[in-house]
Short mmCIF file of C-alpha atoms in Angstrom, two decimals:
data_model
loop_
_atom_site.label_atom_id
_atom_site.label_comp_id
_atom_site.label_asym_id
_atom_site.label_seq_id
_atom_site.Cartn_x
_atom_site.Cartn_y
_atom_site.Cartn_z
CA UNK A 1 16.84 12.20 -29.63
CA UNK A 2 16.07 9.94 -26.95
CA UNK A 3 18.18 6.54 -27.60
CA UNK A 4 17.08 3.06 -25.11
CA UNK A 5 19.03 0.99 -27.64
CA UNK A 6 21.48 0.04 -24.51
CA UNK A 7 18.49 -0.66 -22.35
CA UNK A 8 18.55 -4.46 -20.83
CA UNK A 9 14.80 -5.81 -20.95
CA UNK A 10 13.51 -6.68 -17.66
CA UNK A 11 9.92 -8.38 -16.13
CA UNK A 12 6.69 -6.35 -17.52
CA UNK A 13 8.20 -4.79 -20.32
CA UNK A 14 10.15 -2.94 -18.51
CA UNK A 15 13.94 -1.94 -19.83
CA UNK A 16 16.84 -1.28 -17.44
CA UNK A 17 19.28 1.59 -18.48
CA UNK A 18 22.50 3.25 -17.47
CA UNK A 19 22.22 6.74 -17.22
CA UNK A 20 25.52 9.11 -18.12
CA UNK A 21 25.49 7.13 -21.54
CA UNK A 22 23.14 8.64 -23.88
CA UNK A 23 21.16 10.68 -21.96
CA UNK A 24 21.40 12.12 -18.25
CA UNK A 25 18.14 12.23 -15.88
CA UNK A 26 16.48 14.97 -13.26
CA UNK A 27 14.34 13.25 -10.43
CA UNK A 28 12.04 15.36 -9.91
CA UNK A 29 8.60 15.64 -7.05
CA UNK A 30 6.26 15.24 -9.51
CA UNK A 31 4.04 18.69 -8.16
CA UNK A 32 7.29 20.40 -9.01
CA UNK A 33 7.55 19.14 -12.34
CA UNK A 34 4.10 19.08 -13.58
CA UNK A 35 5.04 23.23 -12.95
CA UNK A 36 8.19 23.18 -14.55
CA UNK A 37 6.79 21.62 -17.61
CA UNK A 38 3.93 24.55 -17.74
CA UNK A 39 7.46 26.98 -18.64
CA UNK A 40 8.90 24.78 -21.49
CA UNK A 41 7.69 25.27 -24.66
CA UNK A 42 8.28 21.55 -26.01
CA UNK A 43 9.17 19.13 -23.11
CA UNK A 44 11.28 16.27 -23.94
CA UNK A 45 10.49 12.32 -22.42
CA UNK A 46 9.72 12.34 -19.27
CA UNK A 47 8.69 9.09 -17.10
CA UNK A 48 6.17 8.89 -13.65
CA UNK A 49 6.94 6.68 -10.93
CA UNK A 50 4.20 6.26 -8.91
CA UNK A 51 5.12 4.37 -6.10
CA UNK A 52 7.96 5.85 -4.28
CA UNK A 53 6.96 7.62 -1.23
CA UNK A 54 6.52 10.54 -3.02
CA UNK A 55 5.71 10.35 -6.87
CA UNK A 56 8.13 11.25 -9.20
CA UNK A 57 8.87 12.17 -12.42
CA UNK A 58 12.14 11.91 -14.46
CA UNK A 59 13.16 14.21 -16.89
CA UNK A 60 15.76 12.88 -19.47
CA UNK A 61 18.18 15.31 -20.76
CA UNK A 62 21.95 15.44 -23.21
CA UNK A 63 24.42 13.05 -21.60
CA UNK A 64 27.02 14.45 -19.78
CA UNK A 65 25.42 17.80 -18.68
CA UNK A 66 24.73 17.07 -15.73
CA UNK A 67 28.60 17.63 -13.78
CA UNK A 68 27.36 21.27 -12.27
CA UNK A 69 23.51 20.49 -11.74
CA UNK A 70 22.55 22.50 -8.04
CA UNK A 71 18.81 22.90 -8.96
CA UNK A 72 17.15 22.35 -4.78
CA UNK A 73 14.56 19.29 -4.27
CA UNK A 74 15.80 17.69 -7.50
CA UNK A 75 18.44 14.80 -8.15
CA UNK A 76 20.67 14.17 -10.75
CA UNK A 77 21.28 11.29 -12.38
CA UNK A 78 23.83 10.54 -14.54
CA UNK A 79 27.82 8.30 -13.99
CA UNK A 80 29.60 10.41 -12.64
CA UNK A 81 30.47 10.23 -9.22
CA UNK A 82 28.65 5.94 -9.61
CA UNK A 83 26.63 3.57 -12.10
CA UNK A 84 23.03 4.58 -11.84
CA UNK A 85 20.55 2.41 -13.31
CA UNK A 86 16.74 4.11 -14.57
CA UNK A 87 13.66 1.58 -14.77
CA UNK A 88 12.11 2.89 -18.47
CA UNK A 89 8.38 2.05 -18.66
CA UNK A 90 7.79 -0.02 -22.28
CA UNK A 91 7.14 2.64 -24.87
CA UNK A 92 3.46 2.38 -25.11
CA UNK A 93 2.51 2.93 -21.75
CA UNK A 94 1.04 5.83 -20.75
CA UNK A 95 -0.95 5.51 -17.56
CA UNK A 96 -0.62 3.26 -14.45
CA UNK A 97 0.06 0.95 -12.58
CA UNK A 98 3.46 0.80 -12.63
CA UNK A 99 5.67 3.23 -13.95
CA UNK A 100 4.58 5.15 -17.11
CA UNK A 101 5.62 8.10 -19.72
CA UNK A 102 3.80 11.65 -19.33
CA UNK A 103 5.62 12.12 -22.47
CA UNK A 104 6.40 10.24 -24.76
CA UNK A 105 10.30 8.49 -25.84
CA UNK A 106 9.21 9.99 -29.38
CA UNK A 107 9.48 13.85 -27.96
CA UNK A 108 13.18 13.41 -27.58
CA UNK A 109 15.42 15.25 -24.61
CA UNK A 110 14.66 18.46 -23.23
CA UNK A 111 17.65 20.64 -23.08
CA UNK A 112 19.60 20.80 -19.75
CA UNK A 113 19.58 24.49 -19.62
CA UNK A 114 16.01 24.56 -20.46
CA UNK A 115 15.04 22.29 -18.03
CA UNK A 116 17.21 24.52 -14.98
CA UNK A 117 15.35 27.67 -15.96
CA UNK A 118 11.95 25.85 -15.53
CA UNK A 119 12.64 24.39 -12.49
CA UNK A 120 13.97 27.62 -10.97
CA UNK A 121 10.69 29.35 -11.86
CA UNK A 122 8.60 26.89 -10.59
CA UNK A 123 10.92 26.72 -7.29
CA UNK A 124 9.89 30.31 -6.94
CA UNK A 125 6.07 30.40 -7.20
CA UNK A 126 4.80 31.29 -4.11
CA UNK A 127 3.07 28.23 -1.46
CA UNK A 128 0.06 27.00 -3.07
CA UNK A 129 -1.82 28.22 -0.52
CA UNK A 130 -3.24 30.34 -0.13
CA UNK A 131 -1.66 32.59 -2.79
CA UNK A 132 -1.21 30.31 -5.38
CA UNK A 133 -3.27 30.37 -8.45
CA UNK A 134 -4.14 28.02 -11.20
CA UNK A 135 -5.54 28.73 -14.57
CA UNK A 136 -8.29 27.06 -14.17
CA UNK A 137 -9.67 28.83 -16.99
CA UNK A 138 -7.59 26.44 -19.48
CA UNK A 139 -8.23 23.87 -17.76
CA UNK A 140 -11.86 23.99 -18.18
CA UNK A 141 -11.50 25.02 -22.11
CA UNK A 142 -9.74 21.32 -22.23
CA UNK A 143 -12.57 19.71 -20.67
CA UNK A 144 -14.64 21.12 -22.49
CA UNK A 145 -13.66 19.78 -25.77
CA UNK A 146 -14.89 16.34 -24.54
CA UNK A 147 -17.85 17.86 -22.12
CA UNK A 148 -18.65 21.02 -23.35
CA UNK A 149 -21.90 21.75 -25.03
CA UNK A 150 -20.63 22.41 -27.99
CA UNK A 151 -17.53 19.35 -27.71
CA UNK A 152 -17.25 17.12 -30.90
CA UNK A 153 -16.08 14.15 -31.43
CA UNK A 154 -12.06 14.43 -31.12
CA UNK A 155 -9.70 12.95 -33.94
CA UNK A 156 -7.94 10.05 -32.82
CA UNK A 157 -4.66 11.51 -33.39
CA UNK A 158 -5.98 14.29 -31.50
CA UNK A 159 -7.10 12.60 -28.67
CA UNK A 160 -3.79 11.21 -26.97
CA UNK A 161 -2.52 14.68 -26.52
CA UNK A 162 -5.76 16.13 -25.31
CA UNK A 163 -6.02 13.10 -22.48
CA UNK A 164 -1.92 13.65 -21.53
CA UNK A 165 -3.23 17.29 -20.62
CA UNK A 166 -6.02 16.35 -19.02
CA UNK A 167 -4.07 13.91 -17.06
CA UNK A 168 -1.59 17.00 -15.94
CA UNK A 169 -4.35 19.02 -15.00
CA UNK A 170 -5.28 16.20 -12.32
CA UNK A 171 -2.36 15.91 -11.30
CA UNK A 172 -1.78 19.73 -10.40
CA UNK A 173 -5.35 20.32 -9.20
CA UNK A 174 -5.81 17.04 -6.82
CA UNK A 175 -3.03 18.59 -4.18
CA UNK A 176 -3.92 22.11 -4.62
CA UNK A 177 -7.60 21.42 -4.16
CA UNK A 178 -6.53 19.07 -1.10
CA UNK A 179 -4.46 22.28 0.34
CA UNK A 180 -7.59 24.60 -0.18
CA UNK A 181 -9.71 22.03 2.13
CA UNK A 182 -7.10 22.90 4.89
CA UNK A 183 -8.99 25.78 5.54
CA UNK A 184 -12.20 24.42 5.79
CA UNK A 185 -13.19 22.51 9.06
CA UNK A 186 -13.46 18.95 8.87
CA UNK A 187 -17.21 18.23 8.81
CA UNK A 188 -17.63 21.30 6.16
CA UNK A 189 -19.87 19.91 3.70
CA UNK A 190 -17.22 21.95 1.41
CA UNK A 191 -14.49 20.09 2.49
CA UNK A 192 -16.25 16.44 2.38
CA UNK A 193 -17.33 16.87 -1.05
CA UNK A 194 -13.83 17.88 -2.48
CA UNK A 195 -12.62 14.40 -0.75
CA UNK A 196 -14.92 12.72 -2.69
CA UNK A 197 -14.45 14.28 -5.89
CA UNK A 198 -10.40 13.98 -4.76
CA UNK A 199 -10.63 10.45 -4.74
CA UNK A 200 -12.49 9.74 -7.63
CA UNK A 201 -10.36 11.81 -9.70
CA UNK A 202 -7.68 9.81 -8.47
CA UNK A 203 -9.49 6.63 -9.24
CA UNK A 204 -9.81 7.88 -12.46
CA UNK A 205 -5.98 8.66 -12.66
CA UNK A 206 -5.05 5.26 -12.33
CA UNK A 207 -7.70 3.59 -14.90
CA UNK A 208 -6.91 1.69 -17.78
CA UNK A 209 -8.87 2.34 -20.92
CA UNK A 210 -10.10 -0.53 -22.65
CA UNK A 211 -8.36 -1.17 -26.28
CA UNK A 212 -11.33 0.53 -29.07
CA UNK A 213 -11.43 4.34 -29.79
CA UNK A 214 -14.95 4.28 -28.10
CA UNK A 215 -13.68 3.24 -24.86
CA UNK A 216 -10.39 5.56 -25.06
CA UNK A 217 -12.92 8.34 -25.44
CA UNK A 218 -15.53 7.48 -22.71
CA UNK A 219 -12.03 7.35 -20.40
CA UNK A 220 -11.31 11.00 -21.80
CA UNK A 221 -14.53 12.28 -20.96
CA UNK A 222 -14.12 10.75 -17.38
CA UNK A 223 -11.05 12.58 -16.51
CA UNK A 224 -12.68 15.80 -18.03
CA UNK A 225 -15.95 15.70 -15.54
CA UNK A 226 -13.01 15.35 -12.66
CA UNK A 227 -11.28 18.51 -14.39
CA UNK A 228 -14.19 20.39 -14.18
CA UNK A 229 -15.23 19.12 -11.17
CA UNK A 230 -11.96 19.87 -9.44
CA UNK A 231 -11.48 23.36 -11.09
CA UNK A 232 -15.01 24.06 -8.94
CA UNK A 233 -13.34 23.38 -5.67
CA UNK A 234 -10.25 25.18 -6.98
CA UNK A 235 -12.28 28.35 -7.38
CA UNK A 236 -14.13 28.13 -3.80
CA UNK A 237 -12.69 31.60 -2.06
CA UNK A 238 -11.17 30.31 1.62
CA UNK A 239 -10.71 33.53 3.07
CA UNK A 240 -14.13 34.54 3.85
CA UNK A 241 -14.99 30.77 5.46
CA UNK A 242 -15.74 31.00 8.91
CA UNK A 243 -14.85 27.28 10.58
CA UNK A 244 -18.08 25.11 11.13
CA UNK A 245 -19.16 24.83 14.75
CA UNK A 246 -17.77 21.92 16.63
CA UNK A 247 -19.72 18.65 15.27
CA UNK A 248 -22.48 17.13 17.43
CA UNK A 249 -23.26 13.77 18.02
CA UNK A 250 -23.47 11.37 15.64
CA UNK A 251 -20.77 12.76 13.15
CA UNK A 252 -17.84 11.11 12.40
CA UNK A 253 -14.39 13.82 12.46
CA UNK A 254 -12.29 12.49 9.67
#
Protein backbone atom coordinates (compact mmCIF):
# COMPACT_ATOMS: atom_id res chain seq x y z
CA UNK A 1 0.00 0.00 0.00
CA UNK A 2 1.20 3.35 -0.50
CA UNK A 3 2.16 4.84 3.15
CA UNK A 4 2.94 9.18 3.33
CA UNK A 5 2.55 8.82 7.10
CA UNK A 6 6.46 10.04 7.30
CA UNK A 7 5.73 12.82 4.89
CA UNK A 8 6.67 16.49 6.45
CA UNK A 9 3.81 19.01 5.29
CA UNK A 10 5.10 21.78 3.30
CA UNK A 11 3.46 25.29 1.53
CA UNK A 12 0.24 24.36 -0.75
CA UNK A 13 -0.53 21.20 0.67
CA UNK A 14 2.20 19.82 -0.41
CA UNK A 15 4.09 16.87 1.79
CA UNK A 16 7.86 16.30 1.64
CA UNK A 17 9.03 12.58 1.78
CA UNK A 18 12.13 10.45 1.96
CA UNK A 19 12.22 7.95 -0.51
CA UNK A 20 14.08 4.34 0.33
CA UNK A 21 11.65 4.28 3.45
CA UNK A 22 8.40 2.94 2.51
CA UNK A 23 8.33 3.07 -0.92
CA UNK A 24 11.10 3.61 -3.75
CA UNK A 25 10.35 5.96 -6.92
CA UNK A 26 11.04 5.74 -11.00
CA UNK A 27 11.35 9.29 -12.67
CA UNK A 28 10.11 8.83 -15.55
CA UNK A 29 9.57 11.37 -19.20
CA UNK A 30 6.17 11.47 -18.88
CA UNK A 31 5.60 10.31 -23.00
CA UNK A 32 7.45 7.25 -21.81
CA UNK A 33 5.31 6.55 -19.03
CA UNK A 34 1.95 7.42 -20.22
CA UNK A 35 3.20 4.09 -22.63
CA UNK A 36 4.41 2.09 -19.97
CA UNK A 37 1.24 2.43 -18.08
CA UNK A 38 -0.83 1.24 -21.41
CA UNK A 39 1.21 -2.52 -20.48
CA UNK A 40 0.23 -2.74 -16.73
CA UNK A 41 -2.80 -4.13 -15.95
CA UNK A 42 -3.42 -2.10 -12.56
CA UNK A 43 -0.87 0.80 -12.16
CA UNK A 44 -0.02 1.79 -8.76
CA UNK A 45 0.31 5.91 -7.57
CA UNK A 46 1.91 7.70 -9.75
CA UNK A 47 2.53 11.69 -9.50
CA UNK A 48 3.04 14.50 -12.68
CA UNK A 49 5.39 17.20 -12.38
CA UNK A 50 4.76 19.60 -14.75
CA UNK A 51 7.28 22.04 -14.62
CA UNK A 52 10.66 20.59 -14.99
CA UNK A 53 12.07 21.05 -18.34
CA UNK A 54 10.63 18.10 -19.41
CA UNK A 55 7.40 16.76 -17.60
CA UNK A 56 7.60 13.96 -15.54
CA UNK A 57 5.97 11.42 -13.91
CA UNK A 58 6.95 9.33 -10.82
CA UNK A 59 6.11 5.97 -10.34
CA UNK A 60 6.18 4.72 -6.65
CA UNK A 61 7.16 1.23 -6.12
CA UNK A 62 8.23 -1.57 -2.76
CA UNK A 63 11.04 0.05 -0.80
CA UNK A 64 14.24 -1.23 -1.25
CA UNK A 65 13.94 -2.68 -4.83
CA UNK A 66 15.43 -0.43 -6.39
CA UNK A 67 19.60 -1.51 -5.69
CA UNK A 68 19.86 -3.14 -9.48
CA UNK A 69 17.39 -0.71 -11.40
CA UNK A 70 19.29 -0.14 -15.24
CA UNK A 71 15.96 0.63 -17.05
CA UNK A 72 17.59 3.72 -19.93
CA UNK A 73 15.94 7.41 -19.74
CA UNK A 74 14.58 6.62 -16.26
CA UNK A 75 15.96 7.49 -12.65
CA UNK A 76 15.78 5.85 -9.58
CA UNK A 77 15.00 7.08 -6.54
CA UNK A 78 15.36 5.60 -3.48
CA UNK A 79 18.56 5.98 -0.18
CA UNK A 80 20.85 4.25 -1.27
CA UNK A 81 23.82 5.66 -2.57
CA UNK A 82 22.08 9.57 -0.68
CA UNK A 83 18.82 11.06 1.05
CA UNK A 84 16.41 11.86 -1.70
CA UNK A 85 13.53 13.87 -0.90
CA UNK A 86 9.95 13.49 -3.36
CA UNK A 87 7.47 16.63 -3.37
CA UNK A 88 3.86 14.49 -2.99
CA UNK A 89 0.98 16.57 -4.42
CA UNK A 90 -2.00 16.71 -1.44
CA UNK A 91 -4.14 13.68 -2.03
CA UNK A 92 -7.00 15.26 -3.76
CA UNK A 93 -5.37 16.81 -6.48
CA UNK A 94 -5.66 15.62 -9.67
CA UNK A 95 -4.94 18.19 -12.33
CA UNK A 96 -2.65 21.29 -12.47
CA UNK A 97 -0.95 23.69 -11.68
CA UNK A 98 1.48 22.41 -9.69
CA UNK A 99 2.28 18.98 -9.25
CA UNK A 100 -0.62 16.43 -9.30
CA UNK A 101 -1.53 12.46 -9.12
CA UNK A 102 -2.47 10.62 -12.56
CA UNK A 103 -3.28 8.02 -10.11
CA UNK A 104 -4.34 8.09 -7.24
CA UNK A 105 -2.31 7.36 -3.39
CA UNK A 106 -5.47 4.96 -2.96
CA UNK A 107 -4.16 2.50 -6.01
CA UNK A 108 -1.22 1.52 -3.91
CA UNK A 109 2.51 0.58 -5.47
CA UNK A 110 3.01 -0.96 -8.65
CA UNK A 111 5.37 -3.81 -8.45
CA UNK A 112 9.07 -3.16 -9.31
CA UNK A 113 9.28 -5.97 -11.70
CA UNK A 114 6.11 -4.97 -13.25
CA UNK A 115 6.98 -1.65 -13.71
CA UNK A 116 10.73 -2.84 -15.60
CA UNK A 117 8.81 -4.99 -18.05
CA UNK A 118 6.57 -1.99 -19.03
CA UNK A 119 9.10 0.31 -19.41
CA UNK A 120 11.23 -2.03 -21.54
CA UNK A 121 8.29 -2.47 -23.94
CA UNK A 122 7.54 0.90 -24.26
CA UNK A 123 11.49 1.65 -24.70
CA UNK A 124 11.10 -0.57 -27.71
CA UNK A 125 8.15 0.79 -29.72
CA UNK A 126 9.37 2.08 -32.69
CA UNK A 127 9.81 6.43 -33.20
CA UNK A 128 6.48 7.85 -33.21
CA UNK A 129 6.89 8.88 -36.41
CA UNK A 130 6.20 7.98 -38.73
CA UNK A 131 5.61 4.32 -37.79
CA UNK A 132 4.09 4.69 -34.69
CA UNK A 133 0.49 4.03 -34.16
CA UNK A 134 -2.11 4.92 -31.64
CA UNK A 135 -5.41 3.34 -30.99
CA UNK A 136 -7.20 5.95 -31.69
CA UNK A 137 -10.07 3.79 -31.99
CA UNK A 138 -10.35 3.64 -27.97
CA UNK A 139 -9.72 6.72 -27.67
CA UNK A 140 -12.65 7.90 -29.52
CA UNK A 141 -15.04 5.09 -27.79
CA UNK A 142 -13.97 7.20 -24.44
CA UNK A 143 -15.02 10.36 -25.86
CA UNK A 144 -17.73 9.23 -26.87
CA UNK A 145 -19.31 8.33 -23.68
CA UNK A 146 -19.48 12.10 -22.89
CA UNK A 147 -19.93 13.26 -26.82
CA UNK A 148 -21.24 10.53 -28.54
CA UNK A 149 -24.73 10.49 -29.86
CA UNK A 150 -25.80 8.06 -27.93
CA UNK A 151 -23.47 9.32 -24.46
CA UNK A 152 -25.52 9.43 -21.16
CA UNK A 153 -25.14 11.02 -18.36
CA UNK A 154 -21.99 9.32 -16.49
CA UNK A 155 -22.25 8.18 -12.71
CA UNK A 156 -20.31 10.26 -10.55
CA UNK A 157 -18.25 7.51 -9.33
CA UNK A 158 -17.83 6.78 -12.85
CA UNK A 159 -16.77 9.89 -13.97
CA UNK A 160 -13.24 10.43 -12.23
CA UNK A 161 -11.89 7.42 -13.94
CA UNK A 162 -13.37 8.18 -17.30
CA UNK A 163 -11.72 11.99 -17.13
CA UNK A 164 -8.08 10.35 -15.73
CA UNK A 165 -8.28 8.46 -19.23
CA UNK A 166 -9.25 11.09 -21.07
CA UNK A 167 -6.57 13.13 -19.56
CA UNK A 168 -3.88 10.25 -20.74
CA UNK A 169 -5.18 10.23 -24.05
CA UNK A 170 -4.13 14.08 -24.29
CA UNK A 171 -1.31 13.61 -23.06
CA UNK A 172 -0.13 10.81 -25.62
CA UNK A 173 -1.90 12.37 -28.62
CA UNK A 174 -0.72 16.24 -28.15
CA UNK A 175 3.17 15.16 -29.05
CA UNK A 176 2.34 12.56 -31.49
CA UNK A 177 -0.04 14.81 -33.34
CA UNK A 178 2.74 17.67 -32.98
CA UNK A 179 5.35 14.99 -34.64
CA UNK A 180 2.80 14.21 -37.52
CA UNK A 181 2.74 18.18 -38.38
CA UNK A 182 6.56 17.73 -39.01
CA UNK A 183 5.73 16.57 -42.20
CA UNK A 184 3.51 19.06 -43.26
CA UNK A 185 4.97 22.49 -44.43
CA UNK A 186 4.51 25.30 -42.26
CA UNK A 187 1.72 27.36 -43.84
CA UNK A 188 -0.29 23.87 -44.52
CA UNK A 189 -3.66 24.71 -43.53
CA UNK A 190 -3.23 20.95 -42.06
CA UNK A 191 -0.56 21.80 -39.99
CA UNK A 192 -2.05 25.32 -38.63
CA UNK A 193 -5.16 23.80 -37.60
CA UNK A 194 -3.56 20.91 -35.50
CA UNK A 195 -1.62 23.95 -33.62
CA UNK A 196 -4.68 25.28 -32.77
CA UNK A 197 -6.47 22.36 -31.71
CA UNK A 198 -2.76 21.48 -29.91
CA UNK A 199 -3.03 24.34 -27.85
CA UNK A 200 -6.40 24.28 -26.83
CA UNK A 201 -6.19 20.82 -25.80
CA UNK A 202 -3.46 21.87 -23.76
CA UNK A 203 -5.42 24.73 -22.34
CA UNK A 204 -7.82 22.36 -21.51
CA UNK A 205 -5.13 20.09 -19.78
CA UNK A 206 -4.36 22.53 -17.33
CA UNK A 207 -8.10 23.69 -16.33
CA UNK A 208 -9.56 23.49 -13.10
CA UNK A 209 -13.11 22.30 -12.85
CA UNK A 210 -15.30 24.22 -10.78
CA UNK A 211 -16.54 22.29 -7.41
CA UNK A 212 -20.55 20.85 -8.56
CA UNK A 213 -20.97 17.57 -10.59
CA UNK A 214 -22.39 19.85 -13.43
CA UNK A 215 -19.29 21.69 -13.88
CA UNK A 216 -16.94 18.44 -13.40
CA UNK A 217 -18.95 17.11 -16.32
CA UNK A 218 -19.01 20.14 -18.74
CA UNK A 219 -14.88 19.91 -18.01
CA UNK A 220 -15.19 16.11 -19.11
CA UNK A 221 -16.92 16.82 -22.14
CA UNK A 222 -14.22 19.54 -22.95
CA UNK A 223 -11.32 17.27 -22.89
CA UNK A 224 -13.43 14.70 -24.95
CA UNK A 225 -14.12 17.29 -28.06
CA UNK A 226 -10.02 17.73 -27.83
CA UNK A 227 -9.83 13.74 -27.89
CA UNK A 228 -11.74 13.56 -30.78
CA UNK A 229 -10.48 16.40 -32.23
CA UNK A 230 -6.89 15.30 -31.85
CA UNK A 231 -7.55 11.59 -32.84
CA UNK A 232 -8.62 13.50 -36.42
CA UNK A 233 -5.19 14.90 -36.90
CA UNK A 234 -3.77 11.62 -35.58
CA UNK A 235 -5.41 9.77 -38.45
CA UNK A 236 -4.31 12.40 -41.32
CA UNK A 237 -1.96 9.93 -43.66
CA UNK A 238 1.62 12.06 -44.06
CA UNK A 239 3.06 10.04 -46.62
CA UNK A 240 1.14 11.01 -49.56
CA UNK A 241 1.49 15.07 -48.57
CA UNK A 242 3.31 16.84 -51.05
CA UNK A 243 4.97 20.17 -49.17
CA UNK A 244 2.92 23.44 -49.89
CA UNK A 245 4.60 25.81 -52.32
CA UNK A 246 6.79 28.41 -50.78
CA UNK A 247 4.32 31.11 -49.07
CA UNK A 248 3.74 34.44 -50.84
CA UNK A 249 3.46 37.67 -49.51
CA UNK A 250 1.58 38.50 -46.80
CA UNK A 251 1.90 35.13 -44.80
CA UNK A 252 3.46 34.87 -41.74
CA UNK A 253 6.11 31.38 -41.56
CA UNK A 254 5.69 30.25 -38.03
Amino acid sequence: MFDDRASVATAAGMRLAQAGVRWDVVKVRRFLGLQAIEHIEQPGAVAVDPHSPEPMLYFFVPAGTLADWDVPDTRALNSTECTTHVVLPPGHREAPPGPYWLLPPSCGLTPTDTLHRALERALHRPDPHPHFRIDTAAMRADAAQLIGDAAELPESTVLPQLVQRLRGHLMVLVPHVEDRMRAFARTAETRLVAQVTVGEAQRRLNSVPGLTFISEIKHAQTLARSVEALCRHAEVPTHTVAKAPAPTVGVVQQ
